Tab-separated table of N, CA, C and O in Angstrom:
chain	number	residue	atom	x	y	z
A	53	UNK	N	-24.557	-78.521	13.699
A	53	UNK	CA	-25.117	-79.659	14.437
A	53	UNK	C	-26.487	-79.941	13.682
A	53	UNK	O	-27.274	-78.883	13.209
A	54	UNK	N	-26.941	-81.173	13.435
A	54	UNK	CA	-28.126	-81.528	12.808
A	54	UNK	C	-29.307	-80.952	13.635
A	54	UNK	O	-29.272	-80.969	14.819
A	55	UNK	N	-30.219	-80.409	12.892
A	55	UNK	CA	-31.474	-79.712	13.500
A	55	UNK	C	-32.231	-80.761	14.371
A	55	UNK	O	-32.750	-80.252	15.416
A	56	UNK	N	-32.333	-82.006	14.012
A	56	UNK	CA	-33.146	-82.920	14.870
A	56	UNK	C	-32.345	-83.195	16.169
A	56	UNK	O	-33.038	-83.237	17.261
A	57	UNK	N	-31.058	-83.332	16.114
A	57	UNK	CA	-30.267	-83.531	17.426
A	57	UNK	C	-30.393	-82.379	18.272
A	57	UNK	O	-30.562	-82.448	19.462
A	58	UNK	N	-30.282	-81.033	17.729
A	58	UNK	CA	-30.398	-79.922	18.423
A	58	UNK	C	-31.808	-79.718	18.997
A	58	UNK	O	-31.955	-79.405	20.298
A	59	UNK	N	-32.820	-80.115	18.312
A	59	UNK	CA	-34.140	-80.012	18.901
A	59	UNK	C	-34.398	-81.050	20.055
A	59	UNK	O	-35.000	-80.663	21.105
A	60	UNK	N	-33.771	-82.243	19.881
A	60	UNK	CA	-33.908	-83.169	20.983
A	60	UNK	C	-33.149	-82.663	22.217
A	60	UNK	O	-33.664	-82.983	23.269
A	61	UNK	N	-32.005	-82.239	21.956
A	61	UNK	CA	-31.258	-81.654	23.096
A	61	UNK	C	-31.964	-80.524	23.869
A	61	UNK	O	-31.993	-80.580	25.082
A	62	UNK	N	-32.475	-79.649	23.076
A	62	UNK	CA	-33.224	-78.518	23.659
A	62	UNK	C	-34.507	-79.167	24.398
A	62	UNK	O	-34.794	-78.547	25.596
A	63	UNK	N	-35.086	-80.094	23.928
A	63	UNK	CA	-36.272	-80.657	24.548
A	63	UNK	C	-35.902	-81.306	25.897
A	63	UNK	O	-36.678	-81.182	26.896
A	64	UNK	N	-34.750	-81.992	25.910
A	64	UNK	CA	-34.280	-82.601	27.123
A	64	UNK	C	-33.998	-81.691	28.202
A	64	UNK	O	-34.234	-81.862	29.381
A	65	UNK	N	-33.272	-80.455	27.834
A	65	UNK	CA	-33.024	-79.549	28.678
A	65	UNK	C	-34.191	-78.827	29.327
A	65	UNK	O	-34.366	-78.585	30.604
A	66	UNK	N	-35.284	-78.631	28.428
A	66	UNK	CA	-36.449	-77.993	28.779
A	66	UNK	C	-37.224	-79.017	29.836
A	66	UNK	O	-37.718	-78.533	30.798
A	67	UNK	N	-37.234	-80.219	29.493
A	67	UNK	CA	-37.949	-81.233	30.253
A	67	UNK	C	-37.234	-81.347	31.671
A	67	UNK	O	-37.915	-81.413	32.770
A	68	UNK	N	-35.816	-81.299	31.689
A	68	UNK	CA	-35.210	-81.365	33.034
A	68	UNK	C	-35.537	-80.308	33.881
A	68	UNK	O	-35.843	-80.461	35.110
A	69	UNK	N	-35.661	-79.080	33.340
A	69	UNK	CA	-35.912	-77.819	34.056
A	69	UNK	C	-37.400	-77.933	34.595
A	69	UNK	O	-37.710	-77.704	35.749
A	70	UNK	N	-38.370	-78.325	33.770
A	70	UNK	CA	-39.812	-78.619	34.100
A	70	UNK	C	-39.943	-79.571	35.215
A	70	UNK	O	-40.639	-79.399	36.227
A	71	UNK	N	-39.223	-80.710	35.128
A	71	UNK	CA	-39.311	-81.670	36.184
A	71	UNK	C	-38.795	-81.302	37.511
A	71	UNK	O	-39.284	-81.512	38.563
A	72	UNK	N	-37.669	-80.487	37.423
A	72	UNK	CA	-37.174	-79.913	38.689
A	72	UNK	C	-38.198	-78.953	39.309
A	72	UNK	O	-38.312	-78.969	40.504
A	73	UNK	N	-38.772	-78.203	38.527
A	73	UNK	CA	-39.785	-77.180	39.012
A	73	UNK	C	-40.991	-77.991	39.619
A	73	UNK	O	-41.673	-77.463	40.509
A	74	UNK	N	-41.234	-79.206	39.186
A	74	UNK	CA	-42.301	-80.053	39.720
A	74	UNK	C	-41.902	-80.662	41.048
A	74	UNK	O	-42.676	-81.416	41.674
A	75	UNK	N	-40.678	-80.480	41.508
A	75	UNK	CA	-40.192	-81.012	42.744
A	75	UNK	C	-39.400	-82.243	42.743
A	75	UNK	O	-38.960	-82.857	43.761
A	76	UNK	N	-39.014	-82.648	41.488
A	76	UNK	CA	-38.120	-83.921	41.309
A	76	UNK	C	-36.749	-83.609	41.383
A	76	UNK	O	-36.358	-82.501	40.967
A	77	UNK	N	-35.966	-84.493	41.967
A	77	UNK	CA	-34.476	-84.485	41.651
A	77	UNK	C	-34.206	-85.372	40.445
A	77	UNK	O	-34.796	-86.499	40.381
A	78	UNK	N	-33.542	-84.745	39.469
A	78	UNK	CA	-33.522	-85.374	38.098
A	78	UNK	C	-32.048	-85.959	37.959
A	78	UNK	O	-31.175	-85.237	38.064
A	79	UNK	N	-31.969	-87.231	37.524
A	79	UNK	CA	-30.665	-87.985	37.258
A	79	UNK	C	-30.775	-88.207	35.687
A	79	UNK	O	-31.727	-88.852	35.259
A	80	UNK	N	-29.815	-87.727	35.029
A	80	UNK	CA	-29.776	-87.882	33.519
A	80	UNK	C	-29.051	-89.165	33.066
A	80	UNK	O	-28.243	-89.724	33.968
A	81	UNK	N	-29.394	-89.613	31.969
A	81	UNK	CA	-28.684	-90.898	31.429
A	81	UNK	C	-27.253	-90.657	31.196
A	81	UNK	O	-26.773	-89.527	30.962
A	82	UNK	N	-26.499	-91.741	31.285
A	82	UNK	CA	-25.036	-91.716	30.985
A	82	UNK	C	-24.630	-92.378	29.674
A	82	UNK	O	-23.700	-92.255	29.162
A	83	UNK	N	-25.559	-93.272	29.245
A	83	UNK	CA	-25.367	-94.053	27.951
A	83	UNK	C	-26.184	-93.403	26.737
A	83	UNK	O	-27.287	-92.814	27.051
A	84	UNK	N	-25.583	-93.569	25.654
A	84	UNK	CA	-26.256	-92.945	24.391
A	84	UNK	C	-27.514	-93.718	24.157
A	84	UNK	O	-28.650	-93.192	24.001
A	85	UNK	N	-27.424	-95.054	24.132
A	85	UNK	CA	-28.569	-95.887	23.853
A	85	UNK	C	-29.268	-96.319	25.321
A	85	UNK	O	-28.585	-97.211	25.958
A	86	UNK	N	-30.270	-95.678	25.625
A	86	UNK	CA	-30.934	-95.994	26.914
A	86	UNK	C	-32.384	-95.962	26.833
A	86	UNK	O	-32.881	-95.070	25.926
A	87	UNK	N	-33.149	-96.766	27.511
A	87	UNK	CA	-34.649	-96.692	27.369
A	87	UNK	C	-35.208	-95.474	28.082
A	87	UNK	O	-36.391	-95.182	27.890
A	88	UNK	N	-34.432	-94.759	28.898
A	88	UNK	CA	-34.852	-93.678	29.558
A	88	UNK	C	-33.926	-92.496	29.339
A	88	UNK	O	-32.800	-92.660	29.115
A	89	UNK	N	-34.486	-91.323	29.446
A	89	UNK	CA	-33.744	-90.047	29.431
A	89	UNK	C	-33.301	-89.596	30.854
A	89	UNK	O	-32.282	-89.084	31.138
A	90	UNK	N	-34.436	-89.728	31.753
A	90	UNK	CA	-34.164	-89.279	33.126
A	90	UNK	C	-34.734	-90.185	34.105
A	90	UNK	O	-35.791	-90.879	33.703
A	91	UNK	N	-34.081	-90.406	35.343
A	91	UNK	CA	-34.737	-91.082	36.425
A	91	UNK	C	-34.996	-89.923	37.382
A	91	UNK	O	-33.988	-89.154	37.696
A	92	UNK	N	-36.237	-89.753	37.961
A	92	UNK	CA	-36.629	-88.792	38.747
A	92	UNK	C	-37.064	-89.238	40.004
A	92	UNK	O	-37.734	-90.177	40.131
A	93	UNK	N	-36.648	-88.481	41.132
A	93	UNK	CA	-37.109	-88.863	42.460
A	93	UNK	C	-37.726	-87.684	43.101
A	93	UNK	O	-37.165	-86.512	43.078
A	94	UNK	N	-38.916	-87.917	43.681
A	94	UNK	CA	-39.632	-87.012	44.441
A	94	UNK	C	-39.388	-87.177	45.877
A	94	UNK	O	-39.934	-88.072	46.491
A	95	UNK	N	-38.660	-86.321	46.659
A	95	UNK	CA	-38.371	-86.502	48.014
A	95	UNK	C	-39.540	-86.391	48.992
A	95	UNK	O	-39.515	-86.834	50.031
A	96	UNK	N	-40.553	-85.681	48.499
A	96	UNK	CA	-41.809	-85.508	49.280
A	96	UNK	C	-42.564	-86.835	49.514
A	96	UNK	O	-42.999	-87.215	50.573
A	97	UNK	N	-42.897	-87.549	48.375
A	97	UNK	CA	-43.613	-88.822	48.483
A	97	UNK	C	-42.831	-90.028	48.121
A	97	UNK	O	-43.284	-91.209	48.010
A	98	UNK	N	-41.444	-89.850	47.871
A	98	UNK	CA	-40.549	-90.964	47.533
A	98	UNK	C	-40.882	-91.587	46.251
A	98	UNK	O	-40.420	-92.821	45.964
A	99	UNK	N	-41.584	-90.942	45.420
A	99	UNK	CA	-41.953	-91.623	44.134
A	99	UNK	C	-40.721	-91.539	43.088
A	99	UNK	O	-39.951	-90.626	43.090
A	100	UNK	N	-40.653	-92.594	42.359
A	100	UNK	CA	-39.667	-92.535	41.339
A	100	UNK	C	-40.343	-92.539	39.990
A	100	UNK	O	-41.266	-93.346	39.637
A	101	UNK	N	-39.822	-91.802	39.058
A	101	UNK	CA	-40.391	-91.658	37.737
A	101	UNK	C	-39.348	-91.851	36.670
A	101	UNK	O	-38.273	-91.192	36.673
A	102	UNK	N	-39.550	-92.744	35.738
A	102	UNK	CA	-38.683	-93.008	34.621
A	102	UNK	C	-39.221	-92.277	33.405
A	102	UNK	O	-40.458	-92.487	33.114
A	103	UNK	N	-38.472	-91.410	32.688
A	103	UNK	CA	-39.015	-90.559	31.737
A	103	UNK	C	-38.240	-90.782	30.414
A	103	UNK	O	-36.951	-90.682	30.431
A	104	UNK	N	-38.882	-90.742	29.349
A	104	UNK	CA	-38.319	-90.561	27.976
A	104	UNK	C	-38.915	-89.364	27.393
A	104	UNK	O	-40.079	-89.188	27.209
A	105	UNK	N	-37.930	-88.473	26.968
A	105	UNK	CA	-38.496	-87.059	26.373
A	105	UNK	C	-38.659	-87.196	25.003
A	105	UNK	O	-37.864	-87.791	24.182
A	106	UNK	N	-39.836	-86.660	24.447
A	106	UNK	CA	-40.091	-86.561	23.090
A	106	UNK	C	-40.392	-85.279	22.676
A	106	UNK	O	-41.191	-84.478	23.306
A	107	UNK	N	-39.830	-84.816	21.569
A	107	UNK	CA	-40.192	-83.406	21.026
A	107	UNK	C	-41.560	-83.610	20.374
A	107	UNK	O	-41.643	-84.595	19.581
A	108	UNK	N	-42.370	-82.708	20.545
A	108	UNK	CA	-43.702	-82.701	19.849
A	108	UNK	C	-43.403	-82.587	18.285
A	108	UNK	O	-42.664	-81.620	18.054
A	109	UNK	N	-44.149	-83.350	17.563
A	109	UNK	CA	-44.108	-83.220	16.149
A	109	UNK	C	-45.379	-83.385	15.514
A	109	UNK	O	-46.230	-84.162	15.986
A	110	UNK	N	-45.640	-82.770	14.308
A	110	UNK	CA	-47.007	-82.803	13.676
A	110	UNK	C	-46.875	-83.144	12.145
A	110	UNK	O	-45.765	-82.871	11.596
A	111	UNK	N	-47.841	-83.811	11.715
A	111	UNK	CA	-47.839	-84.127	10.330
A	111	UNK	C	-47.873	-82.910	9.362
A	111	UNK	O	-48.698	-82.067	9.621
A	112	UNK	N	-47.084	-82.909	8.366
A	112	UNK	CA	-47.030	-81.957	7.514
A	112	UNK	C	-47.628	-82.377	6.016
A	112	UNK	O	-47.942	-81.497	5.253
A	113	UNK	N	-47.787	-83.644	5.836
A	113	UNK	CA	-48.466	-84.166	4.639
A	113	UNK	C	-49.256	-85.409	4.965
A	113	UNK	O	-49.108	-85.905	6.039
A	114	UNK	N	-50.057	-85.817	3.884
A	114	UNK	CA	-50.802	-86.973	4.171
A	114	UNK	C	-52.216	-86.520	4.509
A	114	UNK	O	-52.669	-85.507	4.649
A	115	UNK	N	-53.040	-87.599	4.833
A	115	UNK	CA	-54.468	-87.393	5.109
A	115	UNK	C	-54.713	-86.602	6.259
A	115	UNK	O	-55.784	-85.755	6.363
A	116	UNK	N	-53.933	-86.641	7.349
A	116	UNK	CA	-54.234	-85.966	8.612
A	116	UNK	C	-53.476	-84.656	8.790
A	116	UNK	O	-53.513	-84.025	9.738
A	117	UNK	N	-52.786	-84.214	7.728
A	117	UNK	CA	-51.908	-83.140	7.771
A	117	UNK	C	-52.619	-81.797	8.185
A	117	UNK	O	-52.137	-80.878	8.862
A	118	UNK	N	-53.815	-81.619	7.588
A	118	UNK	CA	-54.578	-80.328	7.866
A	118	UNK	C	-55.671	-80.511	8.919
A	118	UNK	O	-56.516	-79.659	9.161
A	119	UNK	N	-55.613	-81.577	9.632
A	119	UNK	CA	-56.610	-81.843	10.761
A	119	UNK	C	-56.249	-81.013	12.001
A	119	UNK	O	-55.099	-80.743	12.183
A	120	UNK	N	-57.285	-80.761	12.831
A	120	UNK	CA	-57.013	-80.150	14.112
A	120	UNK	C	-56.012	-80.813	14.944
A	120	UNK	O	-55.020	-80.259	15.399
A	121	UNK	N	-56.195	-82.209	15.053
A	121	UNK	CA	-55.138	-83.105	15.855
A	121	UNK	C	-54.287	-83.753	14.916
A	121	UNK	O	-54.544	-84.982	14.606
A	122	UNK	N	-53.387	-83.133	14.381
A	122	UNK	CA	-52.349	-83.767	13.491
A	122	UNK	C	-51.032	-84.160	14.173
A	122	UNK	O	-49.965	-84.311	13.577
A	123	UNK	N	-51.177	-84.345	15.487
A	123	UNK	CA	-50.093	-84.632	16.227
A	123	UNK	C	-49.657	-85.985	15.980
A	123	UNK	O	-50.408	-86.939	15.805
A	124	UNK	N	-48.293	-86.308	15.999
A	124	UNK	CA	-47.749	-87.680	15.827
A	124	UNK	C	-47.539	-88.267	17.242
A	124	UNK	O	-46.695	-87.706	17.969
A	125	UNK	N	-48.374	-89.284	17.519
A	125	UNK	CA	-48.326	-89.873	18.809
A	125	UNK	C	-47.106	-90.913	18.784
A	125	UNK	O	-46.937	-91.683	17.770
A	126	UNK	N	-46.366	-90.996	19.892
A	126	UNK	CA	-45.313	-91.938	20.068
A	126	UNK	C	-45.816	-93.101	20.947
A	126	UNK	O	-46.681	-92.783	21.786
A	127	UNK	N	-45.105	-94.184	20.857
A	127	UNK	CA	-45.456	-95.260	21.710
A	127	UNK	C	-44.182	-95.789	22.450
A	127	UNK	O	-43.122	-95.819	21.835
A	128	UNK	N	-44.242	-96.095	23.745
A	128	UNK	CA	-42.988	-96.678	24.462
A	128	UNK	C	-42.699	-97.988	23.760
A	128	UNK	O	-43.529	-98.790	23.167
A	129	UNK	N	-41.475	-98.200	23.732
A	129	UNK	CA	-40.944	-99.558	23.264
A	129	UNK	C	-41.273	-100.641	24.246
A	129	UNK	O	-41.778	-100.341	25.381
A	130	UNK	N	-41.216	-101.887	23.783
A	130	UNK	CA	-41.558	-102.991	24.786
A	130	UNK	C	-40.742	-103.004	26.002
A	130	UNK	O	-41.314	-103.139	27.061
A	131	UNK	N	-39.525	-102.605	25.987
A	131	UNK	CA	-38.611	-102.448	27.132
A	131	UNK	C	-39.176	-101.337	28.030
A	131	UNK	O	-39.258	-101.473	29.236
A	132	UNK	N	-39.538	-100.269	27.405
A	132	UNK	CA	-40.037	-99.041	28.208
A	132	UNK	C	-41.301	-99.454	28.806
A	132	UNK	O	-41.536	-99.124	30.040
A	133	UNK	N	-42.236	-100.137	28.183
A	133	UNK	CA	-43.530	-100.595	28.741
A	133	UNK	C	-43.183	-101.532	30.035
A	133	UNK	O	-43.847	-101.345	31.109
A	134	UNK	N	-42.305	-102.365	29.845
A	134	UNK	CA	-41.891	-103.399	30.899
A	134	UNK	C	-41.453	-102.702	32.224
A	134	UNK	O	-41.729	-103.122	33.304
A	135	UNK	N	-40.670	-101.605	32.059
A	135	UNK	CA	-40.122	-101.031	33.239
A	135	UNK	C	-40.873	-99.823	33.590
A	135	UNK	O	-40.520	-99.141	34.631
A	136	UNK	N	-41.920	-99.421	33.010
A	136	UNK	CA	-42.797	-98.344	33.322
A	136	UNK	C	-42.385	-96.973	33.014
A	136	UNK	O	-42.676	-96.058	33.785
A	137	UNK	N	-41.812	-96.815	31.911
A	137	UNK	CA	-41.339	-95.454	31.401
A	137	UNK	C	-42.503	-94.646	30.974
A	137	UNK	O	-43.390	-95.164	30.279
A	138	UNK	N	-42.505	-93.378	31.340
A	138	UNK	CA	-43.573	-92.463	30.886
A	138	UNK	C	-42.956	-91.515	29.834
A	138	UNK	O	-41.816	-91.051	29.985
A	139	UNK	N	-43.734	-91.200	28.882
A	139	UNK	CA	-43.306	-90.228	27.852
A	139	UNK	C	-43.541	-88.843	28.261
A	139	UNK	O	-44.620	-88.493	28.789
A	140	UNK	N	-42.567	-87.949	28.079
A	140	UNK	CA	-42.882	-86.514	28.450
A	140	UNK	C	-42.612	-85.742	27.111
A	140	UNK	O	-41.565	-85.696	26.492
A	141	UNK	N	-43.766	-85.156	26.637
A	141	UNK	CA	-43.715	-84.328	25.508
A	141	UNK	C	-43.337	-82.852	25.660
A	141	UNK	O	-43.913	-82.307	26.586
A	142	UNK	N	-42.492	-82.354	24.855
A	142	UNK	CA	-42.078	-80.967	24.889
A	142	UNK	C	-42.501	-80.300	23.616
A	142	UNK	O	-42.076	-80.689	22.527
A	143	UNK	N	-43.261	-79.277	23.703
A	143	UNK	CA	-43.746	-78.567	22.490
A	143	UNK	C	-42.608	-77.583	22.013
A	143	UNK	O	-41.654	-77.281	22.817
A	144	UNK	N	-42.831	-77.054	20.760
A	144	UNK	CA	-41.877	-76.021	20.339
A	144	UNK	C	-41.900	-74.800	21.170
A	144	UNK	O	-40.886	-74.135	21.192
A	145	UNK	N	-42.910	-74.568	21.808
A	145	UNK	CA	-43.059	-73.408	22.687
A	145	UNK	C	-42.462	-73.598	24.155
A	145	UNK	O	-42.421	-72.781	24.942
A	146	UNK	N	-41.896	-74.907	24.360
A	146	UNK	CA	-41.371	-75.170	25.645
A	146	UNK	C	-42.330	-75.686	26.699
A	146	UNK	O	-42.034	-75.827	27.893
A	147	UNK	N	-43.570	-76.013	26.336
A	147	UNK	CA	-44.555	-76.473	27.211
A	147	UNK	C	-44.295	-78.058	27.388
A	147	UNK	O	-43.909	-78.658	26.433
A	148	UNK	N	-44.431	-78.573	28.607
A	148	UNK	CA	-44.205	-80.038	28.833
A	148	UNK	C	-45.488	-80.681	29.381
A	148	UNK	O	-46.280	-80.103	30.087
A	149	UNK	N	-45.699	-81.945	29.035
A	149	UNK	CA	-46.775	-82.710	29.589
A	149	UNK	C	-46.336	-84.187	29.517
A	149	UNK	O	-45.750	-84.712	28.606
A	150	UNK	N	-46.795	-84.914	30.592
A	150	UNK	CA	-46.408	-86.408	30.740
A	150	UNK	C	-47.487	-87.167	29.938
A	150	UNK	O	-48.719	-87.004	30.222
A	151	UNK	N	-47.117	-88.082	29.060
A	151	UNK	CA	-47.913	-89.021	28.465
A	151	UNK	C	-48.886	-88.616	27.478
A	151	UNK	O	-49.314	-89.323	26.579
A	152	UNK	N	-49.372	-87.376	27.588
A	152	UNK	CA	-50.362	-86.823	26.652
A	152	UNK	C	-49.819	-85.602	25.936
A	152	UNK	O	-49.352	-84.674	26.536
A	153	UNK	N	-49.997	-85.506	24.586
A	153	UNK	CA	-49.382	-84.380	23.915
A	153	UNK	C	-50.100	-83.167	24.189
A	153	UNK	O	-51.303	-83.195	24.648
A	154	UNK	N	-49.427	-82.076	23.890
A	154	UNK	CA	-50.055	-80.709	24.062
A	154	UNK	C	-50.590	-80.322	22.827
A	154	UNK	O	-50.122	-80.456	21.707
A	155	UNK	N	-51.887	-79.825	22.854
A	155	UNK	CA	-52.602	-79.557	21.598
A	155	UNK	C	-51.941	-78.257	20.989
A	155	UNK	O	-51.696	-77.336	21.624
A	156	UNK	N	-51.738	-78.413	19.594
A	156	UNK	CA	-51.121	-77.244	18.966
A	156	UNK	C	-52.214	-76.255	18.650
A	156	UNK	O	-53.215	-76.515	18.205
A	157	UNK	N	-51.995	-75.039	19.042
A	157	UNK	CA	-52.890	-73.899	18.873
A	157	UNK	C	-52.850	-73.426	17.331
A	157	UNK	O	-51.884	-73.423	16.757
């Protein structure tokens, strides 16, 4: 299996586990091409969260490669912005955060 596909799959599994621990009921996508990876429902406050999972990645070359913050920021697509999708970043260490990347130590 391609390393990028495997990394993405691992990130989605990690994110699903993390969201479940946060109290959400997680519904996964059924289509390959989808603007969201998960639709999450919080039974306590009835909140719905639309999530696109991103594996954290860092610049290895170029001007910012050796900077402290060499994180590659992702941006939601126009469709994702329109429907209110939030990005969930998963680090190589398995840490998760919504919309803001985790600083690499």
